[in-house]
Structure formats: C-alpha cells, structure tokens
mmCIF file of C-alpha atoms in Angstrom:
data_model
loop_
_atom_site.group_PDB
_atom_site.id
_atom_site.type_symbol
_atom_site.label_atom_id
_atom_site.label_comp_id
_atom_site.label_asym_id
_atom_site.label_seq_id
_atom_site.Cartn_x
_atom_site.Cartn_y
_atom_site.Cartn_z
ATOM 1 C CA MET L 1 -27.017 17.822 13.167
ATOM 2 C CA GLY L 2 -25.047 18.859 11.124
ATOM 3 C CA ARG L 3 -22.739 17.207 8.082
ATOM 4 C CA LEU L 4 -20.344 14.514 8.681
ATOM 5 C CA ARG L 5 -16.671 15.513 8.026
ATOM 6 C CA ILE L 6 -14.612 13.074 7.356
ATOM 7 C CA LEU L 7 -11.027 12.798 6.797
ATOM 8 C CA ILE L 8 -9.752 9.750 5.160
ATOM 9 C CA LEU L 9 -5.718 8.893 4.925
ATOM 10 C CA GLY L 10 -5.057 7.335 1.540
ATOM 11 C CA GLY L 11 -3.025 7.122 -1.253
ATOM 12 C CA THR L 12 -4.479 3.510 -2.426
ATOM 13 C CA ARG L 13 -6.933 2.691 -4.857
ATOM 14 C CA GLU L 14 -8.908 1.562 -1.938
ATOM 15 C CA ALA L 15 -9.191 5.167 -0.772
ATOM 16 C CA ARG L 16 -10.113 6.763 -3.945
ATOM 17 C CA LEU L 17 -13.020 4.227 -4.736
ATOM 18 C CA LEU L 18 -14.254 5.035 -1.327
ATOM 19 C CA ALA L 19 -13.659 8.637 -1.928
ATOM 20 C CA GLU L 20 -15.943 8.352 -4.513
ATOM 21 C CA GLY L 21 -18.480 6.277 -2.877
ATOM 22 C CA LEU L 22 -19.041 9.221 0.072
ATOM 23 C CA ALA L 23 -18.590 11.876 -2.922
ATOM 24 C CA ALA L 24 -21.613 10.489 -4.303
ATOM 25 C CA ARG L 25 -23.322 11.486 -0.791
ATOM 26 C CA ASP L 26 -24.640 15.019 -0.025
ATOM 27 C CA ASP L 27 -24.522 14.106 4.061
ATOM 28 C CA CYS L 28 -20.997 14.661 4.527
ATOM 29 C CA ASP L 29 -18.329 16.405 3.553
ATOM 30 C CA VAL L 30 -14.683 14.297 2.717
ATOM 31 C CA LEU L 31 -10.922 15.495 2.652
ATOM 32 C CA LEU L 32 -8.721 13.028 1.160
ATOM 33 C CA SER L 33 -5.048 13.381 2.610
ATOM 34 C CA LEU L 34 -2.163 12.244 0.552
ATOM 35 C CA ALA L 35 1.437 11.810 1.940
ATOM 36 C CA GLY L 36 2.779 13.266 -1.072
ATOM 37 C CA ARG L 37 5.561 10.729 -1.717
ATOM 38 C CA THR L 38 4.095 10.327 -5.295
ATOM 39 C CA GLU L 39 5.314 12.757 -7.544
ATOM 40 C CA LYS L 40 2.198 12.372 -10.048
ATOM 41 C CA PRO L 41 -0.666 11.263 -8.089
ATOM 42 C CA ALA L 42 -3.861 10.168 -9.840
ATOM 43 C CA ALA L 43 -6.892 12.179 -9.798
ATOM 44 C CA GLN L 44 -9.107 11.947 -6.923
ATOM 45 C CA PRO L 45 -13.001 12.892 -6.875
ATOM 46 C CA VAL L 46 -13.158 14.625 -3.305
ATOM 47 C CA PRO L 47 -11.023 17.730 -2.428
ATOM 48 C CA VAL L 48 -7.386 16.904 -1.438
ATOM 49 C CA ARG L 49 -4.454 17.675 0.588
ATOM 50 C CA VAL L 50 -0.814 17.128 0.499
ATOM 51 C CA GLY L 51 1.637 16.552 3.258
ATOM 52 C CA GLY L 52 1.767 15.208 6.390
ATOM 53 C CA PHE L 53 1.006 16.481 9.596
ATOM 54 C CA GLY L 54 4.045 16.149 11.655
ATOM 55 C CA GLY L 55 2.751 13.116 14.259
ATOM 56 C CA ALA L 56 0.010 12.033 15.635
ATOM 57 C CA LEU L 57 -0.657 14.960 17.961
ATOM 58 C CA ALA L 58 -0.242 17.372 15.069
ATOM 59 C CA LEU L 59 -2.835 15.218 12.955
ATOM 60 C CA ALA L 60 -5.328 15.524 16.899
ATOM 61 C CA ASP L 61 -5.290 18.993 16.471
ATOM 62 C CA PHE L 62 -5.954 18.920 12.501
ATOM 63 C CA LEU L 63 -9.004 16.609 13.264
ATOM 64 C CA LYS L 64 -10.361 18.984 16.382
ATOM 65 C CA ALA L 65 -9.603 22.376 14.704
ATOM 66 C CA GLY L 66 -11.718 20.849 11.308
ATOM 67 C CA GLY L 67 -14.224 19.514 13.107
ATOM 68 C CA TYR L 68 -14.037 15.819 11.741
ATOM 69 C CA GLY L 69 -16.026 13.329 13.347
ATOM 70 C CA LEU L 70 -14.346 10.380 11.425
ATOM 71 C CA LEU L 71 -10.943 9.717 10.410
ATOM 72 C CA ILE L 72 -10.587 6.548 7.938
ATOM 73 C CA ASP L 73 -7.223 5.046 7.467
ATOM 74 C CA ALA L 74 -6.752 3.827 4.054
ATOM 75 C CA THR L 75 -3.150 4.115 3.306
ATOM 76 C CA HIS L 76 -1.193 1.527 2.411
ATOM 77 C CA PRO L 77 -0.955 -1.876 4.496
ATOM 78 C CA PHE L 78 3.012 -1.243 4.902
ATOM 79 C CA ALA L 79 2.348 2.272 5.975
ATOM 80 C CA GLU L 80 2.762 1.288 9.605
ATOM 81 C CA ARG L 81 3.994 4.452 10.990
ATOM 82 C CA ILE L 82 0.895 6.439 9.724
ATOM 83 C CA SER L 83 -1.446 4.010 10.641
ATOM 84 C CA GLU L 84 -0.014 4.042 14.283
ATOM 85 C CA ASN L 85 -0.499 7.804 14.252
ATOM 86 C CA ALA L 86 -3.839 7.335 12.890
ATOM 87 C CA ALA L 87 -5.070 5.493 15.631
ATOM 88 C CA ILE L 88 -3.235 7.817 18.280
ATOM 89 C CA ALA L 89 -4.510 10.499 16.915
ATOM 90 C CA ALA L 90 -8.144 9.393 16.755
ATOM 91 C CA GLU L 91 -8.482 8.614 20.140
ATOM 92 C CA ALA L 92 -6.747 11.694 22.011
ATOM 93 C CA ALA L 93 -9.512 13.947 19.245
ATOM 94 C CA HIS L 94 -11.991 11.629 20.415
ATOM 95 C CA VAL L 95 -12.842 10.979 16.807
ATOM 96 C CA ALA L 96 -14.530 7.908 15.659
ATOM 97 C CA ALA L 97 -11.926 5.971 13.291
ATOM 98 C CA ILE L 98 -11.994 3.063 10.675
ATOM 99 C CA ALA L 99 -9.213 1.271 9.032
ATOM 100 C CA LEU L 100 -9.646 0.170 5.323
ATOM 101 C CA ARG L 101 -7.109 -3.029 4.951
ATOM 102 C CA ARG L 102 -7.529 -4.903 1.775
ATOM 103 C CA PRO L 103 -7.113 -8.959 2.592
ATOM 104 C CA GLU L 104 -3.614 -10.077 2.062
ATOM 105 C CA TRP L 105 -2.355 -12.349 -0.640
ATOM 106 C CA GLN L 106 -2.608 -16.020 0.113
ATOM 107 C CA ARG L 107 -0.410 -19.029 -0.850
ATOM 108 C CA LEU L 108 -1.811 -21.298 -3.443
ATOM 109 C CA PRO L 109 -0.690 -24.897 -4.997
ATOM 110 C CA GLY L 110 2.707 -24.041 -7.073
ATOM 111 C CA ASP L 111 3.495 -20.715 -5.521
ATOM 112 C CA ARG L 112 7.093 -20.867 -4.028
ATOM 113 C CA TRP L 113 6.919 -18.676 -1.313
ATOM 114 C CA ARG L 114 9.447 -17.631 1.642
ATOM 115 C CA LYS L 115 8.344 -15.501 4.284
ATOM 116 C CA ALA L 116 10.384 -12.741 5.186
ATOM 117 C CA ARG L 117 9.681 -10.108 8.137
ATOM 118 C CA SER L 118 11.122 -7.282 6.309
ATOM 119 C CA ILE L 119 13.123 -6.218 3.320
ATOM 120 C CA PRO L 120 16.360 -6.812 4.725
ATOM 121 C CA ALA L 121 15.787 -10.142 6.030
ATOM 122 C CA ALA L 122 14.659 -10.690 2.630
ATOM 123 C CA LEU L 123 17.983 -9.788 1.060
ATOM 124 C CA ALA L 124 19.940 -11.360 4.246
ATOM 125 C CA ALA L 125 18.008 -14.931 2.841
ATOM 126 C CA LEU L 126 19.186 -14.782 -0.463
ATOM 127 C CA GLY L 127 22.898 -16.026 0.272
ATOM 128 C CA GLN L 128 25.969 -14.917 -1.215
ATOM 129 C CA SER L 129 25.980 -16.222 -4.072
ATOM 130 C CA PRO L 130 24.690 -14.144 -6.843
ATOM 131 C CA ARG L 131 21.410 -14.103 -7.957
ATOM 132 C CA HIS L 132 18.655 -11.960 -10.394
ATOM 133 C CA VAL L 133 16.495 -10.211 -8.279
ATOM 134 C CA PHE L 134 13.152 -8.324 -9.230
ATOM 135 C CA LEU L 135 12.943 -6.236 -6.141
ATOM 136 C CA ALA L 136 9.381 -4.707 -6.364
ATOM 137 C CA THR L 137 8.994 -3.072 -3.178
ATOM 138 C CA GLY L 138 8.947 0.226 -4.631
ATOM 139 C CA ARG L 139 11.349 3.140 -4.359
ATOM 140 C CA GLN L 140 10.929 3.160 0.067
ATOM 141 C CA GLY L 141 12.369 -0.102 0.648
ATOM 142 C CA ALA L 142 15.229 0.085 -2.441
ATOM 143 C CA HIS L 143 18.415 1.396 -0.759
ATOM 144 C CA HIS L 144 18.201 -1.785 1.424
ATOM 145 C CA ALA L 145 19.714 -3.231 -1.875
ATOM 146 C CA GLU L 146 23.008 -1.889 -1.400
ATOM 147 C CA ALA L 147 23.726 -4.362 2.106
ATOM 148 C CA ALA L 148 23.716 -7.147 -0.811
ATOM 149 C CA PRO L 149 25.543 -5.974 -3.106
ATOM 150 C CA GLN L 150 26.390 -9.287 -5.230
ATOM 151 C CA HIS L 151 22.806 -9.655 -6.760
ATOM 152 C CA HIS L 152 21.765 -7.881 -9.913
ATOM 153 C CA TYR L 153 18.319 -6.031 -9.651
ATOM 154 C CA LEU L 154 15.675 -4.918 -11.309
ATOM 155 C CA ILE L 155 13.760 -2.238 -9.357
ATOM 156 C CA ARG L 156 10.424 -1.163 -10.323
ATOM 157 C CA SER L 157 9.161 2.057 -9.064
ATOM 158 C CA VAL L 158 6.386 4.650 -9.633
ATOM 159 C CA ASP L 159 8.788 7.736 -9.228
ATOM 160 C CA PRO L 160 12.646 7.202 -9.531
ATOM 161 C CA VAL L 161 15.200 5.629 -6.738
ATOM 162 C CA GLU L 162 16.677 8.813 -5.749
ATOM 163 C CA PRO L 163 19.580 8.902 -4.987
ATOM 164 C CA PRO L 164 20.222 5.826 -7.671
ATOM 165 C CA LEU L 165 21.424 3.114 -5.317
ATOM 166 C CA THR L 166 25.415 2.597 -5.285
ATOM 167 C CA LEU L 167 25.113 -1.069 -6.897
ATOM 168 C CA ALA L 168 27.367 -2.464 -9.979
ATOM 169 C CA ASN L 169 24.312 -4.671 -11.605
ATOM 170 C CA VAL L 170 20.743 -2.376 -11.108
ATOM 171 C CA GLU L 171 18.273 -1.712 -13.983
ATOM 172 C CA TYR L 172 15.325 0.567 -13.049
ATOM 173 C CA ILE L 173 11.751 0.376 -14.407
ATOM 174 C CA LEU L 174 9.151 3.048 -14.093
ATOM 175 C CA ASP L 175 5.457 1.838 -14.164
ATOM 176 C CA ARG L 176 2.553 1.876 -12.333
ATOM 177 C CA GLY L 177 -0.002 -0.624 -12.176
ATOM 178 C CA PRO L 178 -1.924 -2.838 -12.711
ATOM 179 C CA PHE L 179 -0.227 -5.416 -14.659
ATOM 180 C CA ARG L 180 -0.721 -8.339 -16.816
ATOM 181 C CA MET L 181 0.743 -11.579 -16.056
ATOM 182 C CA GLU L 182 1.035 -12.156 -19.887
ATOM 183 C CA SER L 183 3.620 -9.145 -19.360
ATOM 184 C CA GLU L 184 5.321 -9.699 -16.030
ATOM 185 C CA CYS L 185 5.938 -12.873 -17.787
ATOM 186 C CA ALA L 186 7.541 -11.567 -19.975
ATOM 187 C CA LEU L 187 9.580 -9.212 -18.053
ATOM 188 C CA LEU L 188 11.008 -11.958 -15.666
ATOM 189 C CA LYS L 189 11.855 -13.564 -18.624
ATOM 190 C CA GLN L 190 13.926 -10.833 -19.869
ATOM 191 C CA HIS L 191 15.674 -9.830 -17.136
ATOM 192 C CA HIS L 192 16.193 -13.450 -16.246
ATOM 193 C CA ILE L 193 14.304 -13.529 -12.639
ATOM 194 C CA ASP L 194 14.991 -16.670 -10.421
ATOM 195 C CA VAL L 195 13.618 -14.555 -7.293
ATOM 196 C CA ILE L 196 11.123 -11.898 -6.317
ATOM 197 C CA ILE L 197 10.933 -9.910 -3.322
ATOM 198 C CA ALA L 198 7.351 -8.825 -2.831
ATOM 199 C CA LYS L 199 5.643 -6.997 0.054
ATOM 200 C CA ASN L 200 1.967 -8.825 0.868
ATOM 201 C CA SER L 201 0.291 -6.034 -0.117
ATOM 202 C CA GLY L 202 -2.640 -7.554 -1.500
ATOM 203 C CA GLY L 203 -4.853 -6.173 -4.186
ATOM 204 C CA SER L 204 -5.290 -6.942 -7.412
ATOM 205 C CA ALA L 205 -3.031 -4.172 -9.314
ATOM 206 C CA THR L 206 0.009 -5.697 -8.587
ATOM 207 C CA TYR L 207 -0.705 -9.330 -7.902
ATOM 208 C CA ALA L 208 0.542 -10.303 -11.557
ATOM 209 C CA LYS L 209 3.997 -10.990 -10.626
ATOM 210 C CA ILE L 210 2.753 -13.802 -8.036
ATOM 211 C CA GLU L 211 0.624 -15.122 -10.618
ATOM 212 C CA ALA L 212 3.649 -14.998 -13.418
ATOM 213 C CA ALA L 213 6.170 -16.446 -10.180
ATOM 214 C CA ARG L 214 3.838 -19.413 -9.948
ATOM 215 C CA LEU L 215 3.850 -20.184 -13.645
ATOM 216 C CA LEU L 216 7.517 -19.960 -14.274
ATOM 217 C CA GLY L 217 8.237 -21.365 -10.446
ATOM 218 C CA ILE L 218 10.106 -18.620 -9.162
ATOM 219 C CA GLU L 219 10.793 -18.136 -5.922
ATOM 220 C CA VAL L 220 9.290 -15.154 -3.936
ATOM 221 C CA MET L 221 10.297 -13.970 -0.516
ATOM 222 C CA MET L 222 6.970 -12.609 0.717
ATOM 223 C CA VAL L 223 7.291 -9.694 2.856
ATOM 224 C CA ALA L 224 5.240 -9.924 5.949
ATOM 225 C CA ARG L 225 3.025 -7.339 7.399
ATOM 226 C CA ALA L 226 3.275 -5.678 10.737
ATOM 227 C CA PRO L 227 0.636 -6.529 13.482
ATOM 228 C CA SER L 228 -2.603 -4.146 12.421
ATOM 229 C CA SER L 229 -3.303 -1.279 14.515
ATOM 230 C CA MET L 230 -6.583 -1.476 17.594
ATOM 231 C CA VAL L 231 -8.936 1.028 15.028
ATOM 232 C CA GLU L 232 -11.579 -1.283 14.031
ATOM 233 C CA SER L 233 -10.377 -2.821 10.567
ATOM 234 C CA VAL L 234 -12.819 -3.553 7.352
ATOM 235 C CA GLU L 235 -11.395 -5.552 4.050
ATOM 236 C CA THR L 236 -13.230 -3.702 1.458
ATOM 237 C CA VAL L 237 -14.969 -0.361 0.580
ATOM 238 C CA GLU L 238 -18.418 -1.643 0.629
ATOM 239 C CA ALA L 239 -17.575 -2.641 4.424
ATOM 240 C CA ALA L 240 -16.121 0.503 5.040
ATOM 241 C CA LEU L 241 -19.395 2.464 3.647
ATOM 242 C CA ALA L 242 -22.045 0.321 6.026
ATOM 243 C CA ALA L 243 -19.768 0.649 8.794
ATOM 244 C CA ILE L 244 -20.082 4.329 8.119
ATOM 245 C CA ASP L 245 -23.979 4.048 8.244
ATOM 246 C CA HIS L 246 -23.317 1.964 11.221
ATOM 247 C CA LEU L 247 -21.332 4.709 12.970
ATOM 248 C CA PHE L 248 -23.124 7.526 11.580
ATOM 249 C CA PRO L 249 -27.125 6.480 10.304
ATOM 250 C CA PRO L 250 -28.348 8.347 7.330
ATOM 251 C CA ALA L 251 -30.296 11.529 7.894
ATOM 252 C CA MET L 252 -33.454 9.901 6.793
ATOM 253 C CA LYS L 253 -32.887 6.895 9.662
ATOM 254 C CA ARG L 254 -32.326 9.441 11.998
ATOM 255 C CA GLY L 255 -35.202 10.954 11.457
ATOM 256 C CA VAL L 256 -34.040 14.307 10.149
#
C-alpha cells in the first residue's frame, strides 16, 4: 500500500498544528492549501499551495489527479463556501473527508451577548443612534459598515481594508492575534467602545476581546456560524489525528 496523500485546506492555527503533527509521520505526504487572502501568511511545516481551485468540481479534479486519499477541511469556521465546495468535491472524487472545527465560544456569566445571523444583521440591530463600534470581524466583512455610517468604527484586521471604507468616522488597526485581555481592555477604553461585533470563531487567539467585554460590561453582537457541512467533524487536532488513524491505520497495524 502506498503512502497516504493528504490535502489540508488551511489558513487557521489548527491547520498548521495538524500539518505539524502529520509532518512528523513517515507514512503520508501532506499538501497544505491556503486561499491567499492573507498577504504574509505564517510559515508552515509542510509544502504549501496558494490560491483557489475554481469551484467544487475543479477541486475534485485536483484530488483525483493528485492521487489524494484524504481531504481535511481546516478552514476558518466562517469560510462557508469553501467548506461546502470541499464536501461536494470529496464526494465527487470518492475521497475520504474530515472537517476540523474548533468549538464555538459559550456565553459565560457577565457576558452581554446579542446573537446575530450575519454582520449586516448585527449592524442593523445597533439602531440609529451613533455608537462606538469595534468591528472585529476581519477585513472580509468590513464593507458592510457602510450601510450604517452614523456610527464610529474601529476596525482591526491582519491586512488593510481595500478599498478604504467611505465612512466619516473610522479607524484601522493592523494586527494579528493572539491578543491579551489587558491590551484589549486598554484598546476598548482608549476608543470608547460601547459595542463589539464579532464572529463566533472559537479558539483562544482572539478570545481576549470577549473577556475584556465581559470585564468592562460592553455589549457583544455575536454573529452565529452557519450550519456545518455534512462532512464528519472533529473539534481538536488530536481528534483529527485519531480519526485519520481510524480511517487509515498506520503501517504497523496494517501488518505491512
């Protein structure tokens, strides 16, 4: 039996950690695919390709042409289109698939959360009176703020928002997590933030803003995730590695 070829759709910390775990093995070849939305992606422990595939069927063709036996969707929890394409492609190519999805954040005592189905819905729920908004959803959804120009916005993203928003009151911060609660508290106070719009991404890298909001009594408009795809899902890197061993037992267990 030949070496297992694995394609990881990445861009998350979990994808990098999973790639590290697989790179240490000698029974598989791993390719990590990044969408290319980040200008300076972090270094990765396995070979990397950058850019989209051109849709689900093109991804299926890539899987078949490359002889891949496993597709792992470890993209951001809000990369719904990519995840949907991954599920369709795996089925079309007759390739096993796993989704690695970190757990959602859970409301704790002291949290002032209001759930929203989308960024536009969260902005609409702010009302007409001007507010100081920390739009912590990344640059992909920042343009939605133009529909509610009465507010003062603080927007943080890894890469610049291009083109800049046509808003009278907006400030930009370029930064990459993980963030600390103390610095997040200072940021919220400095900009007089009274509401945060955040995606329920889960994980620890950006959770500090949620902790800071709890401590300061600031309202959070929490954008919910879309329903997950039909692909088998695990929540941790360890569970993903175990699922891989279950699907493709190591050579020793196979008696090779």
